[in-house]
Amino acid sequence: MTSTHAFWLAGRQATGEDVFDVTSPWDGRLVGKVSVPTDAQVEEAVAAAHAVEGEFAATPAHVRAAALDHVSKRLVERTEEIAQLISAENGKPIKWARGEVGRAVSVFRFAAEEARRFNGGESQRLDTDAGGVGRLALTRRFPRGTVLGIAPFNFPLNLCAHKVAPAIAVGAPIILKPAPATPLSGLILGELLAETDLPAGSWSVLPVANDRMPALVKDERLPVISFTGSDKVGYAIMDSVPRKHCTLELGGNGAAVVLDDYASEKDLDWAATRIATFSNYQGGQSCISVQRVIADASVYDRLVPKIVAAVEAQVTGDPSEAGTDVGPLVSEDAAKRVESWVDEAVGAGAKLLAGGKRDGAAYAPTVLADVPADVTISCEEVFGPVLTVRKVDGEAEAFAAVNDSKYGLQAGVFTHDLKTAFRAHRGLEVGGVIVGDVPSYRADQMPYGGVKQSGIGREGVQYAMDDYTYERVMVFTGLAL
């Protein structure tokens, strides 16, 4: 009999009146039962976080850093257990699930390091004008208040880590809401945090349903919202609370550009392999997965067959098996949506070069060519294992094609030319340009986020810490500078 997982209320385990089932998208089996907080328990968690804000902000750096180090080390010790849990609740192939745990280990380690460095202060002489003689400004950063972290299903551990770790590092209480489809990984973080000496009330993990979020979003005691998910939901949140500080990590339509100087067989083999892998990893359910390939006409005819072969070589099947590259999508409904978008494109004249078939929640890795510009799959984020290929003439047309999207998260540019790389950095309307690789590369310490409909603000531990805090200046008077 499957036990019911408790949630974490102000640092302690608690159960509510209702439970819900977490099932595997691969085979439908029951992975776990999760207790749901009542409205009164949610209120208790928010009140406790609000009450402890001052105490937590004043917690010595070594206490916060030690807690973060502890979580990092415990994640290492429990890597295989947690990876199996991620794979079971998410459908992610086990090799990618292990990689996700490794990334979360780094996030907490980076946060521990930053907590020790944070808020050393910056001094500024003010006697640059006569009225500032004898005056010195000292600027430090202070938490904006309690953070409401809303995490998605596609990285159920690491994207929770990206909400929790920076908040603890700066001394900001956090209420974490994991995705309803994948709450178990977030609850594991609660287990590890409970082993630390952080103040009671400084964190809670509440697996509440999405329809209960508007009340939390609007709660004035939660002045900071960090949301990862769809652009529709993200901007609805921001529009509903225009005076709050929101960090929104939203969708993408990731493009990989292959230019004419990337033309040797070795070059094209590398590009094809990377494109095939990262259009399909996580089942394509990553905001920076490769959705569009934009290739110069001089390499297109040689590149596309290599991409198709590499895509067809992706091993699909049971996510618990070590050799599986592509597992199911998070649900059958998600796979049906992808199927409908591909069918629409093919019906409008697109050529199906690979894949195009659904089996329950699984969708075969798919390649489309000659896709009309006005079909859904050209305009929206597919969030599935589907790739489109397009031929262009020259760099200018390639970069214009990248920018012809409402999204702007990351882009990959396959080139050997340094000047071209800098032109891409200047000209592409995205938050990150990856040279010599796909747009799917992310290091967890680098600034990560987008422009246009891809969101506002940046993640990456140091950058999220800046987002969760504000500058406060103190001016000393009568000093002999």
Short mmCIF file of C-alpha atoms in Angstrom, two decimals:
data_model
loop_
_atom_site.label_atom_id
_atom_site.label_comp_id
_atom_site.label_asym_id
_atom_site.label_seq_id
_atom_site.Cartn_x
_atom_site.Cartn_y
_atom_site.Cartn_z
CA MET A 1 0.00 0.00 0.00
CA THR A 2 1.38 3.40 -0.99
CA SER A 3 1.89 5.76 1.92
CA THR A 4 0.74 9.37 1.81
CA HIS A 5 3.44 12.00 1.54
CA ALA A 6 3.07 14.84 4.02
CA PHE A 7 3.80 18.41 2.99
CA TRP A 8 6.01 20.90 4.81
CA LEU A 9 4.35 23.71 6.76
CA ALA A 10 6.67 26.29 8.33
CA GLY A 11 9.48 23.75 8.53
CA ARG A 12 7.51 20.81 9.92
CA GLN A 13 5.59 17.94 8.38
CA ALA A 14 1.83 18.26 8.19
CA THR A 15 -1.14 16.62 6.53
CA GLY A 16 -4.42 18.04 5.34
CA GLU A 17 -7.89 16.64 4.83
CA ASP A 18 -7.55 15.56 1.19
CA VAL A 19 -5.02 13.61 -0.88
CA PHE A 20 -4.28 13.28 -4.58
CA ASP A 21 -2.52 10.64 -6.62
CA VAL A 22 0.74 11.10 -8.50
CA THR A 23 0.91 8.67 -11.42
CA SER A 24 3.58 7.74 -13.93
CA PRO A 25 3.02 9.14 -17.44
CA TRP A 26 4.81 6.08 -18.80
CA ASP A 27 2.59 3.29 -17.49
CA GLY A 28 -0.03 4.98 -15.33
CA ARG A 29 1.13 3.28 -12.14
CA LEU A 30 0.66 5.02 -8.82
CA VAL A 31 3.90 6.70 -7.76
CA GLY A 32 2.63 8.26 -4.56
CA LYS A 33 -0.22 9.90 -2.70
CA VAL A 34 0.21 13.49 -1.56
CA SER A 35 -1.61 15.27 1.23
CA VAL A 36 -3.16 18.60 0.28
CA PRO A 37 -2.97 21.61 2.62
CA THR A 38 -6.22 23.14 3.75
CA ASP A 39 -6.85 26.86 3.35
CA ALA A 40 -6.14 27.29 7.05
CA GLN A 41 -2.80 25.53 6.72
CA VAL A 42 -1.81 27.68 3.75
CA GLU A 43 -2.67 30.76 5.81
CA GLU A 44 -0.56 29.41 8.67
CA ALA A 45 2.43 28.97 6.35
CA VAL A 46 2.13 32.48 4.92
CA ALA A 47 1.67 34.06 8.34
CA ALA A 48 4.71 32.18 9.69
CA ALA A 49 6.87 33.29 6.77
CA HIS A 50 5.78 36.89 7.13
CA ALA A 51 6.41 36.84 10.88
CA VAL A 52 9.96 35.49 10.52
CA GLU A 53 11.13 37.89 7.79
CA GLY A 54 13.16 40.10 10.10
CA GLU A 55 14.71 37.21 12.00
CA PHE A 56 15.63 35.32 8.84
CA ALA A 57 17.14 38.37 7.14
CA ALA A 58 19.37 38.83 10.20
CA THR A 59 20.47 35.19 10.31
CA PRO A 60 24.28 34.97 10.13
CA ALA A 61 25.65 34.08 6.72
CA HIS A 62 27.35 30.97 8.07
CA VAL A 63 24.00 29.55 9.22
CA ARG A 64 22.38 30.02 5.83
CA ALA A 65 25.47 28.75 4.01
CA ALA A 66 25.67 25.67 6.23
CA ALA A 67 22.05 24.81 5.51
CA LEU A 68 22.61 25.14 1.78
CA ASP A 69 25.78 23.04 1.95
CA HIS A 70 23.87 20.40 3.88
CA VAL A 71 21.16 20.13 1.24
CA SER A 72 23.78 19.91 -1.51
CA LYS A 73 25.61 17.07 0.24
CA ARG A 74 22.42 15.19 1.06
CA LEU A 75 21.31 15.39 -2.57
CA VAL A 76 24.58 13.72 -3.52
CA GLU A 77 23.99 10.94 -0.98
CA ARG A 78 20.44 10.33 -2.23
CA THR A 79 21.09 10.85 -5.95
CA GLU A 80 19.88 7.49 -7.22
CA GLU A 81 16.76 7.45 -5.04
CA ILE A 82 15.78 10.95 -6.11
CA ALA A 83 16.57 10.30 -9.78
CA GLN A 84 14.29 7.26 -9.73
CA LEU A 85 11.56 9.41 -8.18
CA ILE A 86 11.94 12.14 -10.83
CA SER A 87 11.79 9.54 -13.59
CA ALA A 88 8.72 7.91 -12.09
CA GLU A 89 6.63 11.04 -11.55
CA ASN A 90 7.84 12.96 -14.61
CA GLY A 91 8.54 10.28 -17.21
CA LYS A 92 12.06 11.64 -17.70
CA PRO A 93 14.64 9.07 -18.82
CA ILE A 94 16.76 8.01 -15.88
CA LYS A 95 19.99 9.33 -17.38
CA TRP A 96 18.49 12.82 -17.63
CA ALA A 97 16.98 12.50 -14.15
CA ARG A 98 20.41 11.73 -12.70
CA GLY A 99 21.74 14.78 -14.49
CA GLU A 100 18.99 16.89 -12.96
CA VAL A 101 19.92 15.80 -9.45
CA GLY A 102 23.53 16.70 -10.21
CA ARG A 103 22.47 20.16 -11.31
CA ALA A 104 20.46 20.69 -8.12
CA VAL A 105 23.54 19.66 -6.12
CA SER A 106 25.42 22.47 -7.86
CA VAL A 107 22.64 25.02 -7.34
CA PHE A 108 22.69 24.55 -3.57
CA ARG A 109 26.50 24.53 -3.52
CA PHE A 110 26.65 27.74 -5.56
CA ALA A 111 24.07 29.30 -3.24
CA ALA A 112 26.16 28.37 -0.17
CA GLU A 113 29.18 30.04 -1.75
CA GLU A 114 27.22 33.16 -2.69
CA ALA A 115 25.65 33.37 0.78
CA ARG A 116 29.12 33.70 2.25
CA ARG A 117 30.04 36.47 -0.20
CA PHE A 118 26.69 38.25 -0.26
CA ASN A 119 26.19 41.76 1.02
CA GLY A 120 29.74 42.80 1.67
CA GLY A 121 28.52 46.26 0.78
CA GLU A 122 29.79 48.84 -1.67
CA SER A 123 31.14 52.19 -0.51
CA GLN A 124 31.00 55.39 -2.55
CA ARG A 125 32.60 58.75 -1.85
CA LEU A 126 30.07 61.58 -2.12
CA ASP A 127 32.54 64.49 -1.99
CA THR A 128 32.62 64.70 -5.77
CA ASP A 129 30.59 67.88 -5.25
CA ALA A 130 31.09 70.45 -2.51
CA GLY A 131 27.83 69.52 -0.77
CA GLY A 132 29.11 66.00 -0.21
CA VAL A 133 32.32 66.85 1.64
CA GLY A 134 32.85 64.42 4.51
CA ARG A 135 30.10 62.08 3.29
CA LEU A 136 30.39 58.40 2.38
CA ALA A 137 27.60 56.15 1.08
CA LEU A 138 27.46 52.46 1.96
CA THR A 139 25.07 50.38 -0.13
CA ARG A 140 23.89 46.93 0.89
CA ARG A 141 21.10 44.66 -0.33
CA PHE A 142 18.15 43.51 1.79
CA PRO A 143 15.37 40.99 1.09
CA ARG A 144 12.22 42.37 -0.51
CA GLY A 145 10.21 39.97 1.65
CA THR A 146 8.79 36.48 1.40
CA VAL A 147 9.09 34.77 -1.97
CA LEU A 148 6.30 32.77 -3.58
CA GLY A 149 8.09 30.25 -5.80
CA ILE A 150 5.92 28.52 -8.41
CA ALA A 151 7.75 25.65 -10.10
CA PRO A 152 6.92 23.66 -13.28
CA PHE A 153 6.80 19.93 -13.96
CA ASN A 154 9.62 19.57 -16.47
CA PHE A 155 12.51 19.93 -14.00
CA PRO A 156 10.66 19.04 -10.80
CA LEU A 157 13.77 19.14 -8.60
CA ASN A 158 16.17 21.61 -10.17
CA LEU A 159 13.67 24.37 -10.88
CA CYS A 160 12.45 24.08 -7.29
CA ALA A 161 16.11 24.42 -6.30
CA HIS A 162 16.36 27.61 -8.36
CA LYS A 163 13.53 29.12 -6.30
CA VAL A 164 14.56 27.87 -2.86
CA ALA A 165 18.36 28.14 -2.79
CA PRO A 166 18.69 31.85 -3.71
CA ALA A 167 15.94 32.76 -1.24
CA ILE A 168 17.73 31.01 1.62
CA ALA A 169 21.04 32.53 0.53
CA VAL A 170 19.70 36.09 0.99
CA GLY A 171 17.59 35.34 4.05
CA ALA A 172 14.19 35.63 2.39
CA PRO A 173 11.46 33.21 3.54
CA ILE A 174 9.97 31.14 0.73
CA ILE A 175 6.67 29.42 0.07
CA LEU A 176 7.34 26.80 -2.62
CA LYS A 177 4.52 25.47 -4.76
CA PRO A 178 5.65 22.46 -6.81
CA ALA A 179 3.77 21.47 -9.97
CA PRO A 180 0.67 19.33 -9.28
CA ALA A 181 1.88 16.61 -11.68
CA THR A 182 5.31 16.33 -10.05
CA PRO A 183 5.22 17.38 -6.37
CA LEU A 184 7.32 14.56 -4.91
CA SER A 185 10.70 16.01 -5.86
CA GLY A 186 9.87 19.32 -4.19
CA LEU A 187 8.77 17.48 -1.07
CA ILE A 188 12.16 15.74 -0.99
CA LEU A 189 13.76 19.18 -0.69
CA GLY A 190 11.55 19.72 2.33
CA GLU A 191 12.96 16.59 3.93
CA LEU A 192 16.49 17.88 3.51
CA LEU A 193 15.72 21.41 4.66
CA ALA A 194 14.09 19.99 7.79
CA GLU A 195 17.49 18.56 8.76
CA THR A 196 18.99 22.07 8.98
CA ASP A 197 18.92 24.82 11.60
CA LEU A 198 16.97 27.35 9.54
CA PRO A 199 14.37 29.31 11.51
CA ALA A 200 10.91 27.81 11.74
CA GLY A 201 8.62 29.50 9.27
CA SER A 202 11.40 30.43 6.86
CA TRP A 203 10.27 27.82 4.32
CA SER A 204 7.24 25.75 3.40
CA VAL A 205 6.50 23.33 0.55
CA LEU A 206 2.79 23.39 -0.25
CA PRO A 207 1.41 21.09 -3.00
CA VAL A 208 -1.75 23.08 -3.67
CA ALA A 209 -3.81 22.96 -6.84
CA ASN A 210 -3.33 25.60 -9.52
CA ASP A 211 -6.82 26.99 -9.00
CA ARG A 212 -5.84 28.04 -5.48
CA MET A 213 -2.93 30.13 -6.68
CA PRO A 214 -4.71 33.46 -7.40
CA ALA A 215 -5.31 34.03 -3.70
CA LEU A 216 -1.66 33.36 -2.88
CA VAL A 217 -0.45 35.50 -5.77
CA LYS A 218 -2.51 38.45 -4.53
CA ASP A 219 -1.54 38.07 -0.86
CA GLU A 220 0.27 41.27 0.13
CA ARG A 221 2.52 39.34 2.52
CA LEU A 222 4.16 37.69 -0.49
CA PRO A 223 5.79 40.65 -2.29
CA VAL A 224 8.05 38.57 -4.57
CA ILE A 225 6.81 36.03 -7.11
CA SER A 226 9.18 33.73 -8.98
CA PHE A 227 7.27 31.80 -11.63
CA THR A 228 8.43 29.32 -14.27
CA GLY A 229 5.84 28.17 -16.78
CA SER A 230 3.80 29.30 -19.76
CA ASP A 231 3.73 32.87 -21.01
CA LYS A 232 -0.06 32.96 -20.73
CA VAL A 233 -0.05 32.13 -17.02
CA GLY A 234 3.07 34.17 -16.25
CA TYR A 235 1.77 37.40 -17.70
CA ALA A 236 -1.64 36.82 -16.15
CA ILE A 237 0.11 36.67 -12.78
CA MET A 238 2.05 39.86 -13.43
CA ASP A 239 -1.04 41.69 -14.71
CA SER A 240 -2.96 40.72 -11.58
CA VAL A 241 -0.31 42.13 -9.21
CA PRO A 242 1.38 45.04 -11.04
CA ARG A 243 2.95 46.41 -7.85
CA LYS A 244 4.71 43.17 -6.92
CA HIS A 245 8.19 42.15 -7.97
CA CYS A 246 7.86 39.29 -10.46
CA THR A 247 10.50 37.11 -12.04
CA LEU A 248 8.98 35.24 -14.97
CA GLU A 249 10.82 32.42 -16.73
CA LEU A 250 8.48 31.61 -19.59
CA GLY A 251 8.41 29.84 -22.93
CA GLY A 252 10.76 29.68 -25.87
CA ASN A 253 10.96 28.68 -29.50
CA GLY A 254 14.63 27.74 -29.50
CA ALA A 255 16.52 28.17 -32.76
CA ALA A 256 19.79 26.55 -33.81
CA VAL A 257 21.48 28.41 -36.65
CA VAL A 258 24.03 26.56 -38.79
CA LEU A 259 26.05 29.01 -40.90
CA ASP A 260 28.06 28.48 -44.06
CA ASP A 261 31.46 28.27 -42.34
CA TYR A 262 30.30 25.31 -40.27
CA ALA A 263 30.69 23.03 -43.25
CA SER A 264 33.08 20.13 -42.67
CA GLU A 265 31.71 16.64 -42.17
CA LYS A 266 32.92 16.76 -38.57
CA ASP A 267 31.15 20.10 -38.05
CA LEU A 268 27.87 18.88 -39.49
CA ASP A 269 28.00 15.57 -37.61
CA TRP A 270 28.47 17.48 -34.33
CA ALA A 271 25.68 19.93 -35.12
CA ALA A 272 23.28 17.15 -36.17
CA THR A 273 24.00 15.07 -33.08
CA ARG A 274 23.53 18.00 -30.71
CA ILE A 275 20.37 19.15 -32.47
CA ALA A 276 18.85 15.65 -32.42
CA THR A 277 19.72 15.13 -28.77
CA PHE A 278 18.46 18.46 -27.51
CA SER A 279 15.29 18.62 -29.54
CA ASN A 280 14.26 15.43 -27.79
CA TYR A 281 15.79 15.40 -24.31
CA GLN A 282 13.17 15.64 -21.58
CA GLY A 283 10.74 14.66 -24.37
CA GLY A 284 11.30 18.13 -25.81
CA GLN A 285 9.76 19.54 -22.64
CA SER A 286 12.36 22.22 -22.02
CA CYS A 287 11.99 25.91 -22.72
CA ILE A 288 15.38 25.88 -24.46
CA SER A 289 15.00 22.65 -26.42
CA VAL A 290 15.77 22.95 -30.13
CA GLN A 291 12.51 23.59 -31.97
CA ARG A 292 13.83 25.35 -35.08
CA VAL A 293 16.87 24.62 -37.23
CA ILE A 294 17.82 27.48 -39.52
CA ALA A 295 20.55 26.34 -41.90
CA ASP A 296 22.45 28.18 -44.61
CA ALA A 297 21.62 26.93 -48.12
CA SER A 298 25.23 25.89 -48.64
CA VAL A 299 25.03 23.26 -45.86
CA TYR A 300 21.29 22.51 -45.70
CA ASP A 301 21.18 19.53 -48.07
CA ARG A 302 24.06 17.81 -46.27
CA LEU A 303 22.89 18.68 -42.76
CA VAL A 304 19.24 17.65 -42.88
CA PRO A 305 19.83 13.94 -43.65
CA LYS A 306 22.31 13.83 -40.77
CA ILE A 307 19.71 15.39 -38.44
CA VAL A 308 17.03 12.93 -39.55
CA ALA A 309 19.36 9.97 -39.02
CA ALA A 310 20.38 11.23 -35.58
CA VAL A 311 16.75 11.81 -34.60
CA GLU A 312 15.73 8.34 -35.76
CA ALA A 313 18.60 6.90 -33.71
CA GLN A 314 17.12 8.31 -30.48
CA VAL A 315 16.07 5.40 -28.28
CA THR A 316 12.49 5.74 -27.10
CA GLY A 317 10.74 3.73 -24.43
CA ASP A 318 10.70 2.98 -20.72
CA PRO A 319 12.26 5.96 -18.90
CA SER A 320 13.59 3.71 -16.14
CA GLU A 321 15.93 1.93 -18.57
CA ALA A 322 19.47 3.28 -18.80
CA GLY A 323 19.56 3.26 -22.60
CA THR A 324 16.39 5.29 -23.12
CA ASP A 325 16.90 8.74 -24.65
CA VAL A 326 13.27 9.85 -25.00
CA GLY A 327 10.45 8.95 -22.65
CA PRO A 328 6.79 10.00 -22.63
CA LEU A 329 5.44 13.49 -22.29
CA VAL A 330 4.02 14.44 -18.92
CA SER A 331 0.52 13.32 -19.91
CA GLU A 332 -1.47 11.86 -22.78
CA ASP A 333 -3.23 15.20 -23.21
CA ALA A 334 0.16 16.85 -23.77
CA ALA A 335 1.02 14.26 -26.42
CA LYS A 336 -2.36 14.72 -28.10
CA ARG A 337 -1.74 18.48 -28.30
CA VAL A 338 1.65 17.89 -29.97
CA GLU A 339 0.01 15.42 -32.35
CA SER A 340 -2.63 17.97 -33.35
CA TRP A 341 -0.01 20.65 -34.05
CA VAL A 342 2.03 18.30 -36.25
CA ASP A 343 -1.09 17.14 -38.08
CA GLU A 344 -2.05 20.77 -38.68
CA ALA A 345 1.38 21.55 -40.15
CA VAL A 346 1.38 18.48 -42.41
CA GLY A 347 -2.14 19.31 -43.54
CA ALA A 348 -0.94 22.78 -44.48
CA GLY A 349 1.90 21.40 -46.62
CA ALA A 350 4.79 20.60 -44.29
CA LYS A 351 6.87 17.54 -45.14
CA LEU A 352 7.21 14.86 -42.46
CA LEU A 353 10.82 13.65 -42.52
CA ALA A 354 10.72 11.54 -39.35
CA GLY A 355 8.34 10.54 -36.58
CA GLY A 356 4.85 11.95 -36.46
CA LYS A 357 3.25 9.16 -34.45
CA ARG A 358 1.74 9.05 -30.95
CA ASP A 359 1.39 6.11 -28.58
CA GLY A 360 -0.47 7.14 -25.46
CA ALA A 361 1.59 9.81 -23.69
CA ALA A 362 4.60 9.13 -25.94
CA TYR A 363 5.24 11.01 -29.17
CA ALA A 364 7.90 9.87 -31.62
CA PRO A 365 10.86 12.22 -32.24
CA THR A 366 9.74 14.22 -35.25
CA VAL A 367 11.33 16.33 -37.99
CA LEU A 368 9.33 18.63 -40.30
CA ALA A 369 10.48 20.61 -43.34
CA ASP A 370 8.80 23.32 -45.42
CA VAL A 371 6.58 24.31 -42.50
CA PRO A 372 4.24 27.23 -43.29
CA ALA A 373 4.96 30.32 -41.22
CA ASP A 374 1.39 30.70 -39.99
CA VAL A 375 0.76 27.26 -38.49
CA THR A 376 0.77 26.83 -34.72
CA ILE A 377 4.01 24.87 -34.57
CA SER A 378 5.84 27.76 -36.26
CA CYS A 379 4.49 30.38 -33.88
CA GLU A 380 4.17 28.71 -30.49
CA GLU A 381 6.33 26.65 -28.16
CA VAL A 382 5.67 23.00 -28.99
CA PHE A 383 7.04 21.61 -25.70
CA GLY A 384 7.43 18.21 -27.29
CA PRO A 385 9.95 16.22 -29.36
CA VAL A 386 9.36 18.07 -32.62
CA LEU A 387 11.90 19.87 -34.80
CA THR A 388 11.44 22.04 -37.89
CA VAL A 389 14.16 22.69 -40.50
CA ARG A 390 14.44 25.74 -42.73
CA LYS A 391 16.83 26.81 -45.49
CA VAL A 392 18.09 30.43 -45.61
CA ASP A 393 20.53 32.43 -47.71
CA GLY A 394 23.22 33.95 -45.53
CA GLU A 395 23.71 35.24 -42.03
CA ALA A 396 21.35 38.21 -42.26
CA GLU A 397 18.40 36.05 -43.29
CA ALA A 398 19.28 33.48 -40.64
CA PHE A 399 19.36 36.03 -37.83
CA ALA A 400 16.14 37.64 -39.06
CA ALA A 401 14.49 34.21 -38.95
CA VAL A 402 15.58 33.73 -35.33
CA ASN A 403 14.11 37.10 -34.40
CA ASP A 404 10.85 36.40 -36.23
CA SER A 405 9.28 35.00 -33.08
CA LYS A 406 7.36 36.38 -30.14
CA TYR A 407 9.79 34.47 -27.92
CA GLY A 408 13.39 35.29 -27.12
CA LEU A 409 14.93 32.89 -24.63
CA GLN A 410 18.14 31.43 -26.09
CA ALA A 411 19.61 30.72 -29.53
CA GLY A 412 22.45 28.52 -30.71
CA VAL A 413 24.77 29.63 -33.49
CA PHE A 414 27.08 27.11 -35.14
CA THR A 415 29.96 29.16 -36.48
CA HIS A 416 33.74 29.29 -36.15
CA ASP A 417 33.98 33.00 -36.84
CA LEU A 418 34.51 35.28 -33.84
CA LYS A 419 33.15 38.35 -35.60
CA THR A 420 30.01 36.44 -36.55
CA ALA A 421 29.60 35.38 -32.93
CA PHE A 422 29.72 38.99 -31.77
CA ARG A 423 27.24 40.04 -34.46
CA ALA A 424 24.92 37.29 -33.20
CA HIS A 425 25.34 38.52 -29.64
CA ARG A 426 24.43 42.03 -30.73
CA GLY A 427 21.68 41.21 -33.19
CA LEU A 428 19.73 38.27 -31.81
CA GLU A 429 16.77 39.22 -29.62
CA VAL A 430 17.29 36.58 -26.95
CA GLY A 431 18.52 36.31 -23.39
CA GLY A 432 21.42 34.02 -24.28
CA VAL A 433 23.47 33.18 -27.37
CA ILE A 434 25.31 29.83 -27.34
CA VAL A 435 28.11 29.77 -29.91
CA GLY A 436 29.12 26.43 -31.40
CA ASP A 437 26.25 24.55 -29.76
CA VAL A 438 22.48 24.33 -29.40
CA PRO A 439 20.35 26.85 -27.44
CA SER A 440 19.72 24.17 -24.82
CA TYR A 441 22.95 24.74 -22.91
CA ARG A 442 22.48 26.19 -19.43
CA ALA A 443 24.95 26.41 -16.59
CA ASP A 444 23.12 26.96 -13.33
CA GLN A 445 25.35 29.81 -12.19
CA MET A 446 24.99 31.90 -15.37
CA PRO A 447 22.24 34.50 -15.90
CA TYR A 448 19.29 32.73 -17.48
CA GLY A 449 16.14 34.34 -18.81
CA GLY A 450 14.59 35.87 -21.87
CA VAL A 451 13.13 38.87 -23.61
CA LYS A 452 9.88 39.53 -25.44
CA GLN A 453 7.30 36.86 -24.43
CA SER A 454 9.97 34.72 -22.78
CA GLY A 455 9.76 36.62 -19.52
CA ILE A 456 11.48 39.15 -17.30
CA GLY A 457 14.23 38.87 -14.73
CA ARG A 458 17.02 36.33 -14.51
CA GLU A 459 17.70 33.08 -12.72
CA GLY A 460 21.16 31.70 -11.98
CA VAL A 461 21.92 31.80 -8.28
CA GLN A 462 23.67 35.18 -7.99
CA TYR A 463 21.18 36.85 -10.34
CA ALA A 464 18.14 35.46 -8.55
CA MET A 465 19.62 36.71 -5.27
CA ASP A 466 19.76 40.19 -6.78
CA ASP A 467 16.15 39.80 -7.92
CA TYR A 468 14.99 38.82 -4.42
CA THR A 469 16.66 41.85 -2.81
CA TYR A 470 16.86 45.62 -3.18
CA GLU A 471 19.56 48.21 -2.59
CA ARG A 472 19.46 50.29 0.57
CA VAL A 473 21.93 53.11 1.00
CA MET A 474 23.32 54.52 4.26
CA VAL A 475 25.14 57.88 4.23
CA PHE A 476 27.81 58.71 6.83
CA THR A 477 28.40 62.37 7.58
CA GLY A 478 31.40 64.28 8.91
CA LEU A 479 34.08 61.78 7.94
CA ALA A 480 37.65 62.63 7.08
CA LEU A 481 37.82 60.97 3.67
#
